[in-house]
mmCIF file of C-alpha atoms in Angstrom:
data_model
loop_
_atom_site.group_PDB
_atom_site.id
_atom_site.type_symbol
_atom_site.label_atom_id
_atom_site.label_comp_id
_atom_site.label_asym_id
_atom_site.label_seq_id
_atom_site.Cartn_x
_atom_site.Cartn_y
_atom_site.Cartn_z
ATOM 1 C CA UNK A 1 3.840 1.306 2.792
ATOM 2 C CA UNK A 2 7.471 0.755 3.111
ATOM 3 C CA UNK A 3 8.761 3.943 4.914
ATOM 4 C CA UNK A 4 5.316 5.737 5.909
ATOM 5 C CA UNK A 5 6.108 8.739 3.614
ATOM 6 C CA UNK A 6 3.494 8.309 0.833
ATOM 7 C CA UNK A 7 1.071 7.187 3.432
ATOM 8 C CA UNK A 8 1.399 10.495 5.538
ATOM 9 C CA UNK A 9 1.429 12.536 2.233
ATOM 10 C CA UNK A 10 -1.697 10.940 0.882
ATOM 11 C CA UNK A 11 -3.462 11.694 4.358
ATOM 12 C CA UNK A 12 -2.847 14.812 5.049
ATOM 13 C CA UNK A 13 -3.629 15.831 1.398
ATOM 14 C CA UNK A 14 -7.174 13.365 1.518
ATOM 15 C CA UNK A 15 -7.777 15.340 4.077
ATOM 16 C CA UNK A 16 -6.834 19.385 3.194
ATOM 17 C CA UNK A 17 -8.996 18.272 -0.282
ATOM 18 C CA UNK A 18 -11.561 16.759 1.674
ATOM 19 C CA UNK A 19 -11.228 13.722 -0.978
ATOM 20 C CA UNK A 20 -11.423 11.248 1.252
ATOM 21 C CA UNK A 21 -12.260 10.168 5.186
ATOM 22 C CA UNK A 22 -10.324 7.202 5.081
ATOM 23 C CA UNK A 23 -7.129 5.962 3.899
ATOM 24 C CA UNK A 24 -5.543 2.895 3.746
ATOM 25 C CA UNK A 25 -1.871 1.910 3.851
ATOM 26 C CA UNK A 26 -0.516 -1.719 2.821
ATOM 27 C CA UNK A 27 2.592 -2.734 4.805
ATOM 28 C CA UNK A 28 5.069 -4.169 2.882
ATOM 29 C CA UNK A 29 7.345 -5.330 5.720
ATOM 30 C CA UNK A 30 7.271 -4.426 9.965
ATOM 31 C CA UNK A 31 3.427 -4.355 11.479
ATOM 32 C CA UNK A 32 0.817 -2.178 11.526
ATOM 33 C CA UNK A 33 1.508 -0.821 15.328
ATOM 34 C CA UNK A 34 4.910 0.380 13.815
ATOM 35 C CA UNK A 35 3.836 1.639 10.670
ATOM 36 C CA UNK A 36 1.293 3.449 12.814
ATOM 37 C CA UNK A 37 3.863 5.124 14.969
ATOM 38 C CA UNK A 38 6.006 6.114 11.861
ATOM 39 C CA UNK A 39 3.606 7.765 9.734
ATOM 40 C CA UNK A 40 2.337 10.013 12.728
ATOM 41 C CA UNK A 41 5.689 11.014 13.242
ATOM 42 C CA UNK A 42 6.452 11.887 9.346
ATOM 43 C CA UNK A 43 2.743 13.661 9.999
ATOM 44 C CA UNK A 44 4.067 15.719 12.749
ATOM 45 C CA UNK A 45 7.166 16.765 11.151
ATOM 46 C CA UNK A 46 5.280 18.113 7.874
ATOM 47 C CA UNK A 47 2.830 20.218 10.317
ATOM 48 C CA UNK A 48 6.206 21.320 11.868
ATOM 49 C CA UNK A 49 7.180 22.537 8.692
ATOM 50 C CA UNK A 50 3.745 23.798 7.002
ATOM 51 C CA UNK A 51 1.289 24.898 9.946
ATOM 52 C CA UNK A 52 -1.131 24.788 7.520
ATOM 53 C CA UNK A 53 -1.787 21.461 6.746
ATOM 54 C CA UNK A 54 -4.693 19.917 8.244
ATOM 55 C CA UNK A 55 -4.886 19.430 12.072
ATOM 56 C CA UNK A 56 -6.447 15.780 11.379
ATOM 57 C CA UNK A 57 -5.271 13.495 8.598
ATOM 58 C CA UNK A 58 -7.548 11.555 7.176
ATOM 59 C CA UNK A 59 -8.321 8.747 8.837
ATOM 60 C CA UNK A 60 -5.769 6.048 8.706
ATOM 61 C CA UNK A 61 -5.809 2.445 8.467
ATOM 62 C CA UNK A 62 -2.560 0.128 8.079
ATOM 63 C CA UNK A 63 -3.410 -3.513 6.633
ATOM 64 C CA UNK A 64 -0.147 -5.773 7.225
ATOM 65 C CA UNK A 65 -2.019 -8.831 6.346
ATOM 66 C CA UNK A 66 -0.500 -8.988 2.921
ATOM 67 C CA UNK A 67 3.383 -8.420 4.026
ATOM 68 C CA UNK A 68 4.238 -11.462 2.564
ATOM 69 C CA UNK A 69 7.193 -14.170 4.104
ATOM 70 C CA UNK A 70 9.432 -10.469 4.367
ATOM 71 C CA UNK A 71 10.003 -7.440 2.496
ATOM 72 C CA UNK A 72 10.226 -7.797 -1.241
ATOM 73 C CA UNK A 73 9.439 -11.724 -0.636
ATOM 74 C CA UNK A 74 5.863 -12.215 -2.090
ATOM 75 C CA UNK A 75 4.063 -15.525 -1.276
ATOM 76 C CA UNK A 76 3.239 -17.915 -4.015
ATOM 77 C CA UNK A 77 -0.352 -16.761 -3.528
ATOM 78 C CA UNK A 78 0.549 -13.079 -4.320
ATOM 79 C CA UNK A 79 2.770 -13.962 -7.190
ATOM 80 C CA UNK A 80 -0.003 -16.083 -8.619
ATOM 81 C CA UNK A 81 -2.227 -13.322 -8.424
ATOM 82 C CA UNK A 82 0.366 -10.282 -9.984
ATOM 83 C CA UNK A 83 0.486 -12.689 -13.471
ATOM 84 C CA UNK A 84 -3.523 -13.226 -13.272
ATOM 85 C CA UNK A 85 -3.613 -9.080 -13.116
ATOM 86 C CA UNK A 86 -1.347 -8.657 -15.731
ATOM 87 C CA UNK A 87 -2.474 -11.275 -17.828
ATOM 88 C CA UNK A 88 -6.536 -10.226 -17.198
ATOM 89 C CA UNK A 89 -5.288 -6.266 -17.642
ATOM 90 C CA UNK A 90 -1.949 -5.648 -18.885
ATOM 91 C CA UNK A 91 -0.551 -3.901 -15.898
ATOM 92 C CA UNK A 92 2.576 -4.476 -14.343
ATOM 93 C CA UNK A 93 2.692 -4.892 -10.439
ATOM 94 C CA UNK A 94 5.871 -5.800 -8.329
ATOM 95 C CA UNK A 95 6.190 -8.003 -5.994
ATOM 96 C CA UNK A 96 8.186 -5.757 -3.423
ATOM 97 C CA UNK A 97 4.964 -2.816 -3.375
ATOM 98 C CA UNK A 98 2.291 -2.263 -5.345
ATOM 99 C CA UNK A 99 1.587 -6.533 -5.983
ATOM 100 C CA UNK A 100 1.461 -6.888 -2.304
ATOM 101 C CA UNK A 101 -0.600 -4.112 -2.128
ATOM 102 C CA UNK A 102 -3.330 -4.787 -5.142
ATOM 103 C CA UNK A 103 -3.490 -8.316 -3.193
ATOM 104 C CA UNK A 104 -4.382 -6.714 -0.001
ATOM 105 C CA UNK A 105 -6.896 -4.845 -1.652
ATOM 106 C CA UNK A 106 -8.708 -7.765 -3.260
ATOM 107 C CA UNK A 107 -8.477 -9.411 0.380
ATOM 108 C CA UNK A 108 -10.440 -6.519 2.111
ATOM 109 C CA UNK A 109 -12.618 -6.296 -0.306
ATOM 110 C CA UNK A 110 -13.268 -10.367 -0.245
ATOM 111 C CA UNK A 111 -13.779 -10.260 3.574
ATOM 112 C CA UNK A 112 -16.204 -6.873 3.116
ATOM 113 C CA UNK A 113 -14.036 -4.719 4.654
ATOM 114 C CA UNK A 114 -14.754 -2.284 1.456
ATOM 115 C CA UNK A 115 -18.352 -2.601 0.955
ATOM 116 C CA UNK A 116 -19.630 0.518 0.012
ATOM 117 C CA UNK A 117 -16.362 2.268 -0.318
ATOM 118 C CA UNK A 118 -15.467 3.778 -3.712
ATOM 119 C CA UNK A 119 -11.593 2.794 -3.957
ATOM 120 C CA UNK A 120 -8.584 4.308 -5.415
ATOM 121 C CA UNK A 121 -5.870 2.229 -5.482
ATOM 122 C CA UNK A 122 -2.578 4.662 -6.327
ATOM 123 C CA UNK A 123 0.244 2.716 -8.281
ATOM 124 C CA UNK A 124 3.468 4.210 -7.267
ATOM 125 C CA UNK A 125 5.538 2.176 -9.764
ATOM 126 C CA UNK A 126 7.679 -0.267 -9.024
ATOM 127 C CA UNK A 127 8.536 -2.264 -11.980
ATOM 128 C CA UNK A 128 11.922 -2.419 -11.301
ATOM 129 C CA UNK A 129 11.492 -4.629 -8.590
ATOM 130 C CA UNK A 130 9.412 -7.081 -11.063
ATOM 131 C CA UNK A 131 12.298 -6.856 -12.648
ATOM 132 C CA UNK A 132 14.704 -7.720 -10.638
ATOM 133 C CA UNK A 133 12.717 -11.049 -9.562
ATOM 134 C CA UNK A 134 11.837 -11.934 -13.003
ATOM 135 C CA UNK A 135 13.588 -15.165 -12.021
ATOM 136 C CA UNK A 136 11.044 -15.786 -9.807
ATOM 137 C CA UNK A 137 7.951 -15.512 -12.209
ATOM 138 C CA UNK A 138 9.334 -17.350 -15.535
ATOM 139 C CA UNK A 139 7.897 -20.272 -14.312
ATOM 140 C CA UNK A 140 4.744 -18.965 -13.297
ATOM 141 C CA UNK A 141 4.341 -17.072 -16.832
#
């Protein structure tokens, strides 16, 4: 979650194809009060256009424990663990997004927060902000 947008999309559309109860945003930078206040806004303004969207999004939850030092500044830990994913499984995560998020999900899941829970994790891309750190990881690779 860096602007709210996907977040509020993802929502609204877990809940108009009842896919989900629960969704789960992963701060990449601010806190969770803001992020809060931002995606019910973005929320608000899509009902404003399309009536028809749901009257209740799914139910929202936004995790800024894995933020990081600031945005598109991973920690050692999450850089460590973006080479262990794509060494283990050949997929590419950044270290501005979707690594911070992947990390946040392993967290959760480590301290039970997803026990029980069937979880999709969605990959919005990102790569070219691997890319643009690469200086970053050569040492780590």
């Amino acid at each position: 979650c860096g602007s709210g947008g996907t977040a509020a999309g993802v929502a609204l559309g877990a809940a108009r194809y009842e896919v989900a109860k629960e969704v789960r945003a992963i701060a990449v930078c601010d806190d969770a009060p803001t992020f809060e206040r931002v995606i019910h806004r973005i929320i608000d303004e899509a009902r404003e256009i399309d009536p028809s969207l749901p009257a209740a999004p799914a139910r929202l939850i936004v995790d800024d424990s894995a933020k990081g030092p600031a945005y598109a500044v991973a920690s050692d830990a999450q850089k460590a663990f973006i080479i262990d994913v794509a060494r283990a499984s050949g997929l590419l995560f950044d270290p501005v997004y979707t690594g911070k998020a992947l990390f946040a999900v392993r967290e959760a899941a480590a301290r039970g927060e997803l026990d029980g829970k069937r979880v999709l994790f969605i990959h919005t891309g990102g790569l070219p902000g691997l890319l643009a750190q690469a200086d970053d990881f050569r040492g780590l690779v």
